[in-house]
XYZ file of C-alpha atoms in Angstrom:
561
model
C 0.000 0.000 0.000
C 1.161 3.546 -0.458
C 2.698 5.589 2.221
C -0.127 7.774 3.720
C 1.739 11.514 3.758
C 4.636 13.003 1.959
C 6.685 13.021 5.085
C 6.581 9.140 5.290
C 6.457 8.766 1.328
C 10.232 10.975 2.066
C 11.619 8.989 4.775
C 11.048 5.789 3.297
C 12.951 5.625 0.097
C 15.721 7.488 2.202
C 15.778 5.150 5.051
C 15.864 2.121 2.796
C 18.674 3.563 0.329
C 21.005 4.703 3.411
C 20.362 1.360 5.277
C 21.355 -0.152 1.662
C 24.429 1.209 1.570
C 25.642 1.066 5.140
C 25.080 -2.875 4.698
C 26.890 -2.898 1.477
C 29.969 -0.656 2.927
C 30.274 -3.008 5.914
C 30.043 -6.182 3.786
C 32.866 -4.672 1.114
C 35.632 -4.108 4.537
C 34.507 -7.738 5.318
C 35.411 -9.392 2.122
C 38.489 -6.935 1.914
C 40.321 -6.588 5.283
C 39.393 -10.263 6.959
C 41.212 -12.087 4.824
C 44.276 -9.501 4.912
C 43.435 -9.894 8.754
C 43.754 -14.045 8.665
C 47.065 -13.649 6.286
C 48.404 -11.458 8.715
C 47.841 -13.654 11.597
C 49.480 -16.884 9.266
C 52.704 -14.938 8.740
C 53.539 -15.816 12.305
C 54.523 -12.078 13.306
C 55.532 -10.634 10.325
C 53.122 -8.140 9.832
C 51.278 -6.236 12.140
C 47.338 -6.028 12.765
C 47.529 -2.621 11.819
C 49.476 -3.086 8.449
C 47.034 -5.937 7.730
C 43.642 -3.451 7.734
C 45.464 -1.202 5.594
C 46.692 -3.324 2.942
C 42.867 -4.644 3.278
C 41.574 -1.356 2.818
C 44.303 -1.184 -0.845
C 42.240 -3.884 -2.038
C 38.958 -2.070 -1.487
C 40.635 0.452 -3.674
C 42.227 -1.216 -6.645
C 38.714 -3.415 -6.712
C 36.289 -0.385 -7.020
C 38.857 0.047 -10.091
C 40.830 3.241 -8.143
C 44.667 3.192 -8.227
C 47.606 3.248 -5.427
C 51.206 5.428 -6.071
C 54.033 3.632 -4.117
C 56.398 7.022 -3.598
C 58.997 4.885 -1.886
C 60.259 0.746 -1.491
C 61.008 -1.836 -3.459
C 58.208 -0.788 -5.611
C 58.023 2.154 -6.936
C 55.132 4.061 -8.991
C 51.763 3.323 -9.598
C 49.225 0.093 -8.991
C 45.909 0.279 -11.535
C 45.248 -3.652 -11.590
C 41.597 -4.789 -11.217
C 41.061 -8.293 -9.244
C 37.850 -8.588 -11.017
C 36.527 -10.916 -8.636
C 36.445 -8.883 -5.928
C 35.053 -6.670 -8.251
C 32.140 -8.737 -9.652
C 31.940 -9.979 -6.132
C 30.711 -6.001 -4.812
C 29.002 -5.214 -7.963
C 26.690 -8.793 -6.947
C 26.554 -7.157 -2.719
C 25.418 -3.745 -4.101
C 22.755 -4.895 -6.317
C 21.399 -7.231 -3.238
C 21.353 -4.633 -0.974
C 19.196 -2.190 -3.306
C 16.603 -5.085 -4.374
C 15.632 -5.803 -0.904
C 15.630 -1.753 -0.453
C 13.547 -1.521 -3.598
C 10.859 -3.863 -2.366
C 10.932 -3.028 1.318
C 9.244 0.556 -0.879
C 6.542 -2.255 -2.259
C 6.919 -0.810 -5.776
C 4.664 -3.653 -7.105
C 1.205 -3.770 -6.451
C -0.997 -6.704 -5.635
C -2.102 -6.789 -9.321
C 1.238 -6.510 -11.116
C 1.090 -2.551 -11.607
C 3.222 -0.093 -10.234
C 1.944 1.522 -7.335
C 1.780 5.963 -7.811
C 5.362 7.459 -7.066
C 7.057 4.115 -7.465
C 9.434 5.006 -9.958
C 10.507 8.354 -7.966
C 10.665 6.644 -4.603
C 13.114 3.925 -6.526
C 15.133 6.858 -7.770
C 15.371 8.718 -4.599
C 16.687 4.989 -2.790
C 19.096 4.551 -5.143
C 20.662 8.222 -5.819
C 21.182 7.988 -1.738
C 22.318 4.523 -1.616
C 25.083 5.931 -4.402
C 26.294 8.951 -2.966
C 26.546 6.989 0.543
C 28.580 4.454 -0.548
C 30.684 6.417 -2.942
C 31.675 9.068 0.013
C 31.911 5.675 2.164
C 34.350 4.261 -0.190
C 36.262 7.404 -0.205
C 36.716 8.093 3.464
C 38.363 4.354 3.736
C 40.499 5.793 0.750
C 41.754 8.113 2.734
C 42.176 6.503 6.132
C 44.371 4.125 4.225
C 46.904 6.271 3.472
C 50.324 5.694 4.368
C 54.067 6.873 3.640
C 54.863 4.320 1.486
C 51.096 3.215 0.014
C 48.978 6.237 -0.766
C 45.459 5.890 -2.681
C 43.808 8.295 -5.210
C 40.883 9.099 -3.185
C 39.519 11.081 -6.259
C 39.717 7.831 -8.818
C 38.388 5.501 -5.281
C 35.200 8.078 -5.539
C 34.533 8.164 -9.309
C 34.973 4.098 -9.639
C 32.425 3.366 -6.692
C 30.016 6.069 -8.000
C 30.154 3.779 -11.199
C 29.911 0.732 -9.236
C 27.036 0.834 -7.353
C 25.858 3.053 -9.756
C 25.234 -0.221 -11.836
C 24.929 -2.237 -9.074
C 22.116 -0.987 -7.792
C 20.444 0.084 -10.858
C 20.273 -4.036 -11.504
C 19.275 -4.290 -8.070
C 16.357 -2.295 -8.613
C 15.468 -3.867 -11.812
C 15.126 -6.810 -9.982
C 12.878 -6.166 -8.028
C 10.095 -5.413 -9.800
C 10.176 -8.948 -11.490
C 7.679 -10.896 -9.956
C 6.337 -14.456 -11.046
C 3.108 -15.133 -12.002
C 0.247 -15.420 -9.881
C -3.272 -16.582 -10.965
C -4.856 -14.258 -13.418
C -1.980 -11.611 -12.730
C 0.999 -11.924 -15.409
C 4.407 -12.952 -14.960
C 6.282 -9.475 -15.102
C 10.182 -10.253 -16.359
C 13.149 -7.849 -16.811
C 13.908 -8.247 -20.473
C 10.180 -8.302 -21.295
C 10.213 -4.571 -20.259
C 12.454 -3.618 -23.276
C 10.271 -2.155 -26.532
C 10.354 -5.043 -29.457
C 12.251 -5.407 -31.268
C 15.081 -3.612 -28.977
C 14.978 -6.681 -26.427
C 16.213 -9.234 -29.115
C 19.146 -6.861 -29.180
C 19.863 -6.803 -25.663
C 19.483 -10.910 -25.192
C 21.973 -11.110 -27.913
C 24.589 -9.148 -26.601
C 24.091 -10.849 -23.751
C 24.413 -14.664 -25.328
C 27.688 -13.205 -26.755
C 29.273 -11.849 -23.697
C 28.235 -14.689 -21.095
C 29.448 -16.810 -23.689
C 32.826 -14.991 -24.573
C 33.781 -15.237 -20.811
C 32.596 -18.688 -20.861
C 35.621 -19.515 -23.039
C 37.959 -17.808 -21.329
C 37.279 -19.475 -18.089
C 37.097 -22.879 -20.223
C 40.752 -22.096 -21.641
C 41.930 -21.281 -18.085
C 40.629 -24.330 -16.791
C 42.459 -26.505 -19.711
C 45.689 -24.539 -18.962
C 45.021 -25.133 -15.705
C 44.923 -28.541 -16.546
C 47.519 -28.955 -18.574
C 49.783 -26.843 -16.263
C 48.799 -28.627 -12.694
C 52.485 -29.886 -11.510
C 53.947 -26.869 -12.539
C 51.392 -24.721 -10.246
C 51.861 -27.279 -7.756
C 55.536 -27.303 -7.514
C 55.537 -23.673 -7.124
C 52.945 -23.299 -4.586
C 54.905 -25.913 -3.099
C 57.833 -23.847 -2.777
C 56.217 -20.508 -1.734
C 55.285 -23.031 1.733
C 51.993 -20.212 2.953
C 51.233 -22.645 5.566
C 47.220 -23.717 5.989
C 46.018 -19.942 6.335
C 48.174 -18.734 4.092
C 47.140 -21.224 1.405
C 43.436 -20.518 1.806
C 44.196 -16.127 1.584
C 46.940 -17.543 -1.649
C 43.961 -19.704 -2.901
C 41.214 -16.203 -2.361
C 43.607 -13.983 -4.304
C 43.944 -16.590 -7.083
C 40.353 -16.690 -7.311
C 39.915 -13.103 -7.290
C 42.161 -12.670 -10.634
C 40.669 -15.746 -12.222
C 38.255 -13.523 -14.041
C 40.975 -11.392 -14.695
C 42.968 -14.375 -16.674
C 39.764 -15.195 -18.220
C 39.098 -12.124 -19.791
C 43.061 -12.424 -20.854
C 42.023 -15.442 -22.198
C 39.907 -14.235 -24.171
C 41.559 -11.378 -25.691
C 44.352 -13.415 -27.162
C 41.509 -16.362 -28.578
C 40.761 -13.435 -30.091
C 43.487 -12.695 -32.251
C 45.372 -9.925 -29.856
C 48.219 -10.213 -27.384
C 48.585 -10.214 -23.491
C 51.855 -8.608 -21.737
C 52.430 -10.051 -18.188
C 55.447 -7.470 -17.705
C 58.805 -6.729 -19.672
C 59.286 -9.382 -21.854
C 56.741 -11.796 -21.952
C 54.110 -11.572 -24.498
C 50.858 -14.420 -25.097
C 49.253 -14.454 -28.619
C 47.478 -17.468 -30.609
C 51.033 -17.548 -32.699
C 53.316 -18.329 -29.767
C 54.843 -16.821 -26.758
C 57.392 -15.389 -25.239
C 58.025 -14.937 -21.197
C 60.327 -13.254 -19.285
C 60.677 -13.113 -15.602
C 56.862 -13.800 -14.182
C 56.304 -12.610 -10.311
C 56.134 -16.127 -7.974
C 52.022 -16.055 -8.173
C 50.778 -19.816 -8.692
C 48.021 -18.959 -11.088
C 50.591 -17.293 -13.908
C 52.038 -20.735 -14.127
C 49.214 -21.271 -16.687
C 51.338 -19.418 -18.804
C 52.080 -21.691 -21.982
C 55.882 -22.536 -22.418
C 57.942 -20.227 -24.929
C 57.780 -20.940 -28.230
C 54.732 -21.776 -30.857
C 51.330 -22.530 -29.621
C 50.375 -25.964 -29.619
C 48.093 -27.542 -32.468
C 45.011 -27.934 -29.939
C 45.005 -23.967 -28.998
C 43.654 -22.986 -32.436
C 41.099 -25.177 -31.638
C 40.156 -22.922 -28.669
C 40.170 -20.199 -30.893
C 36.579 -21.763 -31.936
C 34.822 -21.656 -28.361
C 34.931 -17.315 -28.351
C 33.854 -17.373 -32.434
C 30.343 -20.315 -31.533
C 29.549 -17.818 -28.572
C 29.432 -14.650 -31.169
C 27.540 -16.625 -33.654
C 24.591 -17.865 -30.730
C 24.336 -14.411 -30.038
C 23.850 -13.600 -33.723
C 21.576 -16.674 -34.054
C 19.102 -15.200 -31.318
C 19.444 -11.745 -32.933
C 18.035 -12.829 -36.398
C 15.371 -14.905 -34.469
C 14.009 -11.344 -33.004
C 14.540 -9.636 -36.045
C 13.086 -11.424 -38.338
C 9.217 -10.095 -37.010
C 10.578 -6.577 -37.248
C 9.994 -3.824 -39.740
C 13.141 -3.401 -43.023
C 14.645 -0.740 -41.120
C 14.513 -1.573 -37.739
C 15.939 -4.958 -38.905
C 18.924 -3.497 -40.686
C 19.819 -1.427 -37.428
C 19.565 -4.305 -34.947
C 22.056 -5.868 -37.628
C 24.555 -3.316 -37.642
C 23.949 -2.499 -33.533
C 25.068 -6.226 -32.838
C 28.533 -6.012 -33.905
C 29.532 -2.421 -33.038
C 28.003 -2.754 -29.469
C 29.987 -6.153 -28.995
C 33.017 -5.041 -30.291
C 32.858 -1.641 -27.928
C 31.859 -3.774 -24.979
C 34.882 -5.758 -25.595
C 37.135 -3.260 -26.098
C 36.078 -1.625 -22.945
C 36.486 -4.686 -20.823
C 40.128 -5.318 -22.947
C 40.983 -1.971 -21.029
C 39.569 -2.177 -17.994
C 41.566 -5.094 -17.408
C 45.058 -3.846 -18.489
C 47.179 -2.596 -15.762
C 50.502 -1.870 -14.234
C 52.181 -2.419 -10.930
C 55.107 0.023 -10.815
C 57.195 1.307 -13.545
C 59.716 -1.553 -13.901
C 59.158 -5.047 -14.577
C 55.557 -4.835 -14.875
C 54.863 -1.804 -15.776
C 52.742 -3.744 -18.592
C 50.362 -5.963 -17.425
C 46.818 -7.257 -19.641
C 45.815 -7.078 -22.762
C 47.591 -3.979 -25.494
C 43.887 -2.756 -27.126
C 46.200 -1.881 -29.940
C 47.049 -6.154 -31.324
C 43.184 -6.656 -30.712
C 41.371 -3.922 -32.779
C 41.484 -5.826 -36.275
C 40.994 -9.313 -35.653
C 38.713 -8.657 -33.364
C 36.515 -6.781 -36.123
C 36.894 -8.967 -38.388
C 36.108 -12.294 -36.561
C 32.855 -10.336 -34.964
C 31.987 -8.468 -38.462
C 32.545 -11.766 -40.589
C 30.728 -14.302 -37.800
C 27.689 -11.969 -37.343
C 27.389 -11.257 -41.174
C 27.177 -15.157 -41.844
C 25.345 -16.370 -39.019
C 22.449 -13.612 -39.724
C 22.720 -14.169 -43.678
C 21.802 -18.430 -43.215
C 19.157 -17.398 -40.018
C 17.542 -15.172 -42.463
C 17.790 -16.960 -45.793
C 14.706 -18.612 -47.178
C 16.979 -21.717 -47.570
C 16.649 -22.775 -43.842
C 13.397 -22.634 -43.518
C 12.792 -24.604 -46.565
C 15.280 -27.315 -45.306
C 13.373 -26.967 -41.550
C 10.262 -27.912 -43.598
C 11.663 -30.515 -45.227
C 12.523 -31.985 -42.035
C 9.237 -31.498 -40.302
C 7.708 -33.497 -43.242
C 10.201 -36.368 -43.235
C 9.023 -36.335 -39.687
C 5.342 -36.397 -40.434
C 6.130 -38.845 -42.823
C 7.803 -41.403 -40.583
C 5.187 -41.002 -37.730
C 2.100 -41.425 -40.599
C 4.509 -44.853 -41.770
C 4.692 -46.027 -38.179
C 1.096 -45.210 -37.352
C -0.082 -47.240 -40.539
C 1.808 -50.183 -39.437
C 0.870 -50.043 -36.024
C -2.934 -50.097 -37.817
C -2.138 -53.023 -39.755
C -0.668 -55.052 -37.116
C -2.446 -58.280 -36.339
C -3.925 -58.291 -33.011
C -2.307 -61.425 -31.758
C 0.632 -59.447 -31.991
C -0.217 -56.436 -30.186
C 0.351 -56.771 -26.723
C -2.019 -53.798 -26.295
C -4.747 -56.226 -27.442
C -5.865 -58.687 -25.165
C -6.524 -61.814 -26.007
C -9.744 -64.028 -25.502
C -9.909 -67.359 -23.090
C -10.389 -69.325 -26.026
C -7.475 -67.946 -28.007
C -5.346 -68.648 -25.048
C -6.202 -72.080 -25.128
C -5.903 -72.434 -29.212
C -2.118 -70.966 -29.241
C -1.557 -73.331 -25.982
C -2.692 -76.057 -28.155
C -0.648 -75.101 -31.292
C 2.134 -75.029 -29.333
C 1.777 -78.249 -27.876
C 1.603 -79.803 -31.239
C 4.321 -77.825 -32.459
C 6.453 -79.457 -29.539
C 5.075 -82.720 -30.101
C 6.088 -82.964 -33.618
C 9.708 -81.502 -32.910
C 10.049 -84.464 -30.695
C 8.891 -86.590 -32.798
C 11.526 -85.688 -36.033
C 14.084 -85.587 -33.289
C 13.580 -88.935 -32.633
C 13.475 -90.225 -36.161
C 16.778 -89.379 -37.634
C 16.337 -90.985 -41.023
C 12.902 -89.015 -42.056
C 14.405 -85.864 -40.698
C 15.534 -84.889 -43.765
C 12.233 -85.880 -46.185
C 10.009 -84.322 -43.567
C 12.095 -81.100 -43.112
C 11.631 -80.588 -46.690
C 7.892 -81.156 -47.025
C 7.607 -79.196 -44.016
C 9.534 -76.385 -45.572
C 7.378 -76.558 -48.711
C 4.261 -76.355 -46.608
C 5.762 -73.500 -44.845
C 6.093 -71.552 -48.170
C 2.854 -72.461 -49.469
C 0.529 -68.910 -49.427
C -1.965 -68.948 -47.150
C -0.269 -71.421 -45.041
C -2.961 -72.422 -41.814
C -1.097 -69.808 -39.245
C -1.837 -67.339 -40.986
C -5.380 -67.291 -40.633
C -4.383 -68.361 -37.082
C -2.845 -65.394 -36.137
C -5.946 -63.088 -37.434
C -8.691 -65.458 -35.534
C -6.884 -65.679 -32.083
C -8.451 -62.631 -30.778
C -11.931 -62.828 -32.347
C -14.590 -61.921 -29.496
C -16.465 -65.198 -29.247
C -13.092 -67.647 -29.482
C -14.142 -69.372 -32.869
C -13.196 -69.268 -36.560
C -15.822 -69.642 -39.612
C -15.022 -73.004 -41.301
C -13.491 -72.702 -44.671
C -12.642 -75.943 -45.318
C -15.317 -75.926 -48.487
C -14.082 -72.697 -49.854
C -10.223 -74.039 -49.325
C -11.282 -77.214 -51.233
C -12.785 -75.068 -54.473
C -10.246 -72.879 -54.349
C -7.431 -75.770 -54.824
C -9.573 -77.246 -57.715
C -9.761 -74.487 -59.446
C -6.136 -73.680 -59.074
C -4.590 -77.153 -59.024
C -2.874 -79.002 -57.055
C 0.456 -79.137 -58.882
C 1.292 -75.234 -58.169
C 3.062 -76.123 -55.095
C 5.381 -78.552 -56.190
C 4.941 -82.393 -54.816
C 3.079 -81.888 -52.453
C -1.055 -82.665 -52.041
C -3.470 -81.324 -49.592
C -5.354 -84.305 -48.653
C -9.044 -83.896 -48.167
C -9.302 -85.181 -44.818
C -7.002 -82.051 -43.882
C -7.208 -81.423 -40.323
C -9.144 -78.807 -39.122
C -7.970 -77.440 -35.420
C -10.670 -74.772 -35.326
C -9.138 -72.010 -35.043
C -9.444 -71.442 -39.148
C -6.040 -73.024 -39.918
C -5.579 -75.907 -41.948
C -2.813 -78.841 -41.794
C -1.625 -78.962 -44.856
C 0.455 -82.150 -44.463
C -0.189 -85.751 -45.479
C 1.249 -87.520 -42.243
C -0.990 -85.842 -39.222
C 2.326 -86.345 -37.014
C 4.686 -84.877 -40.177
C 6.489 -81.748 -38.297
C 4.843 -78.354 -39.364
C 6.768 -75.011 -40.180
C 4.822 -72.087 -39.087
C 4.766 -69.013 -40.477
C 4.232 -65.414 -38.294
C 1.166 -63.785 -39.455
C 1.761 -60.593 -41.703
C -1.869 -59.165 -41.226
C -5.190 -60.197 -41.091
C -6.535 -61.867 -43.856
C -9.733 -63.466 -45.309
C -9.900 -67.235 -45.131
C -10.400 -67.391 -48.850
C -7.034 -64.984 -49.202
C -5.299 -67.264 -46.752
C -5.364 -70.471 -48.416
C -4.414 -68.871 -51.663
């Protein structure tokens, strides 16, 4: 329900955007300084408790994306690297903390609409929660700084304005989706976007989950392929049991860093990890790496191996599913907004790239790595070309008339193999359709064949020297058309358990015909009848019988013939 007065309609959005970012501020020093705080407490002395909050608080920094100057040590200069974990990891904590602030405002009514002032109130939440947490963010900045490790307070401001910025913009997004709920309609995120703009946004999206996709597949073959050398140096680094699990955070923190690395060189352009080493699909060439586990993944010097071109596929399948679902949504849409969705595609993924290329270059000092991530310069023109050339292709067959002719040439093979099967499934007898039941007294005749049938097997097995006359008579009966199981199988299952006699018509038929079509042999007119409408056709009422399985139900008159 709405708020009853302005005063409370004020309060609320402000109360729920400052409480927002007070729990996102407190949660960012928790994922920052505790584990500085547990690697301090490993190092058995080494570093004070002090010293440990502070170089927690760096992190907080260089993960909003601000930078550090080192005016004095070892290390001297500036620090701009992004652990984009930690990164992803606050952009995910902001954009929590402003959906439950978004629907603690009940934007949503009880019948799917937006309630009046929703969209304000939302605004008002989130410009607080953003100014909060930036001037949060920047008063940590500047409590960390030291003689020897000073951050830019101004770039600490500007890059946590931007993060929770889009943080809790998503955040808010969020929560107005709500499933559906009897007559009241689903309400989704992407469904918000005007036709055919949305197809355009799902795209880009396809394409970018599934460009880091790769890269984190590639790291995790390197990774593979590289185990005992990242064993044997963890190994010798010793961190002890807390010292592993900080070594193992701040691995996983630059993970999606490598991935996006990854990435970049699948994609035709080259990676620097500091003076002298260099990663591109043609080879590479290393230098002196800093003692961090996770760059062991770096492949030996020298040309790439035969199975890393085939990498080079994984980055070029995720542009062309993104280009797939693009001509799906454009196909419905109107000559001109289909050619700009088609021209959109590429340039948006190729700035979106080239954006993320720089965010996650870097430098840490001005010596050894002063160069560290991907050089936007190697990347430009194959990336262009692989995006321009994919998307061109994968939109020209989506939209050609030639695939949906060959989809409708499949759907009617289909149809026509289902109508085949359906026929035959008609035509089958129904003795041998187990989804037919059968009577009492066709139970009983197919007992009684098969009795016979097992008396007359014994019987040739026990006569060695007629085996061989009788198997071929048998045979011959076998093959004569209409043989008595035929009309067997057809009668089992008839309602009342009985089978018209046709002995009469059988009899006129074979005059009429003759006897000698079938060879040698006669059908004797005392043929036994078993009633079931099948006929012995064999001179000796003991000679052994072939039967033949019934093809389909037949007249008696057809049977004999």
């Amino acid at each position: 329900m709405p708020l009853a007065s302005s005063p409370e309609r004020l309060a609320a959005p402000v109360l729920s955007g400052l409480i927002a970012a007070m729990v996102c501020l407190l949660s960012a020093l928790g994922l920052a300084v505790i584990p500085a705080i547990a690697a301090q407490a490993g190092s058995g002395g080494g570093m004070g408790l002090l010293d440990a909050i502070l170089l927690g608080l760096s992190a907080l920094v260089l993960a909003h994306g601000g930078s550090l100057v080192l005016p004095a040590g070892t290390i001297t200069g500036s620090i701009t690297l992004l652990p984009l974990g930690l990164t992803a990891l606050l952009a995910i904590v902001a954009g929590l903390a402003m959906r439950r602030a978004a629907r603690s405002l009940l934007l949503v009514q009880d019948d799917g609409r937006l309630r009046p002032h929703a969209l304000r109130d939302a605004a008002t939440s989130l410009a607080l929660f953003v100014a909060v947490y930036a001037a949060g963010i920047g008063l940590l900045a500047a409590m960390a700084r030291t003689p020897l490790v000073q951050p830019v307070i101004a770039s600490a401001v500007v890059s946590a304005l931007l993060l929770a910025l889009l943080g809790g913009a998503a955040g808010c997004l969020a929560a107005l989706r709500r499933p559906a709920h009897g007559s009241i309609p689903a309400v989704r995120l992407l469904d918000l976007i005007p036709s055919p703009w949305g197809a355009l946004v799902r795209a880009l999206g396809i394409a970018l989950l599934g460009l880091l996709a790769s890269g984190m597949l590639a790291c995790t073959v390197m990774i593979a392929v590289r185990l005992s050398a990242i064993s044997a140096l963890f190994g010798q680094l010793a961190p002890g049991a807390v010292g592993g699990a900080v070594l193992t955070l701040l691995q996983l923190a630059l993970l999606p860093l490598a991935a996006v690395w990854a990435v970049v060189v699948l994609l035709g352009g080259t990676v620097a990890i500091g003076t002298g080493t260099a990663i591109s699909l043609g080879g590479t060439t290393t230098g002196v790496l800093p003692a961090l586990p996770l760059l062991a993944i770096v492949p030996s010097p020298g040309a790439s191996p035969w199975w890393f071109w085939l990498l080079a596929l994984l980055p070029v399948a995720a542009i062309a599913a993104g280009a797939v679902r693009l001509a799906d949504g454009a196909a419905a849409a109107a000559p001109r907004e289909r050619w700009i969705l088609l021209l959109a595609y590429p340039i948006l993924l190729i700035a979106v790239i080239l954006v993320l290329a720089s965010l996650c270059a870097g430098r840490i000092g001005q010596e050894a790595l002063a160069e560290l991530g991907p050089q936007v310069g190697t990347l430009l023109l194959p990336l262009t070309i692989i995006v321009a050339v994919t998307s061109a292709l994968t939109c020209a067959i989506c939209m050609s008339p030639a695939l949906p002719w060959i989809r409708g040439q499949l759907t009617g093979l289909r149809a026509r193999v289902e109508q085949a099967e359906a026929v035959e499934r008609a035509e089958r007898p129904a003795a041998q359709d187990p989804a037919v039941p059968m009577t009492a007294a066709g139970r009983e005749r197919r007992a009684a064949m098969a009795a016979e049938a097992a008396a007359l097997t014994a019987h040739a097995e026990a006569d060695p020297a007629s085996e061989g006359t009788d198997g071929e008579e048998s045979s011959a009966a076998s093959e004569r058309p209409g043989h008595g199981a035929d009309v067997a199988g057809a009668d089992d299952t008839a309602p009342d358990g009985t089978a018209p006699d046709d002995t009469a018509q059988g009899a006129e038929a074979l005059e009429s015909e003759g006897a000698g079509a079938v060879g040698t042999e006669a059908v004797g007119p005392d043929a036994a009848h078993d009633g079931t409408g099948s006929e012995a056709l064999a001179d000796d009422p003991e000679e052994p019988v072939t039967r033949r399985a019934p093809r389909g139900p037949r007249s008696p008159r057809q049977g004999l013939r």
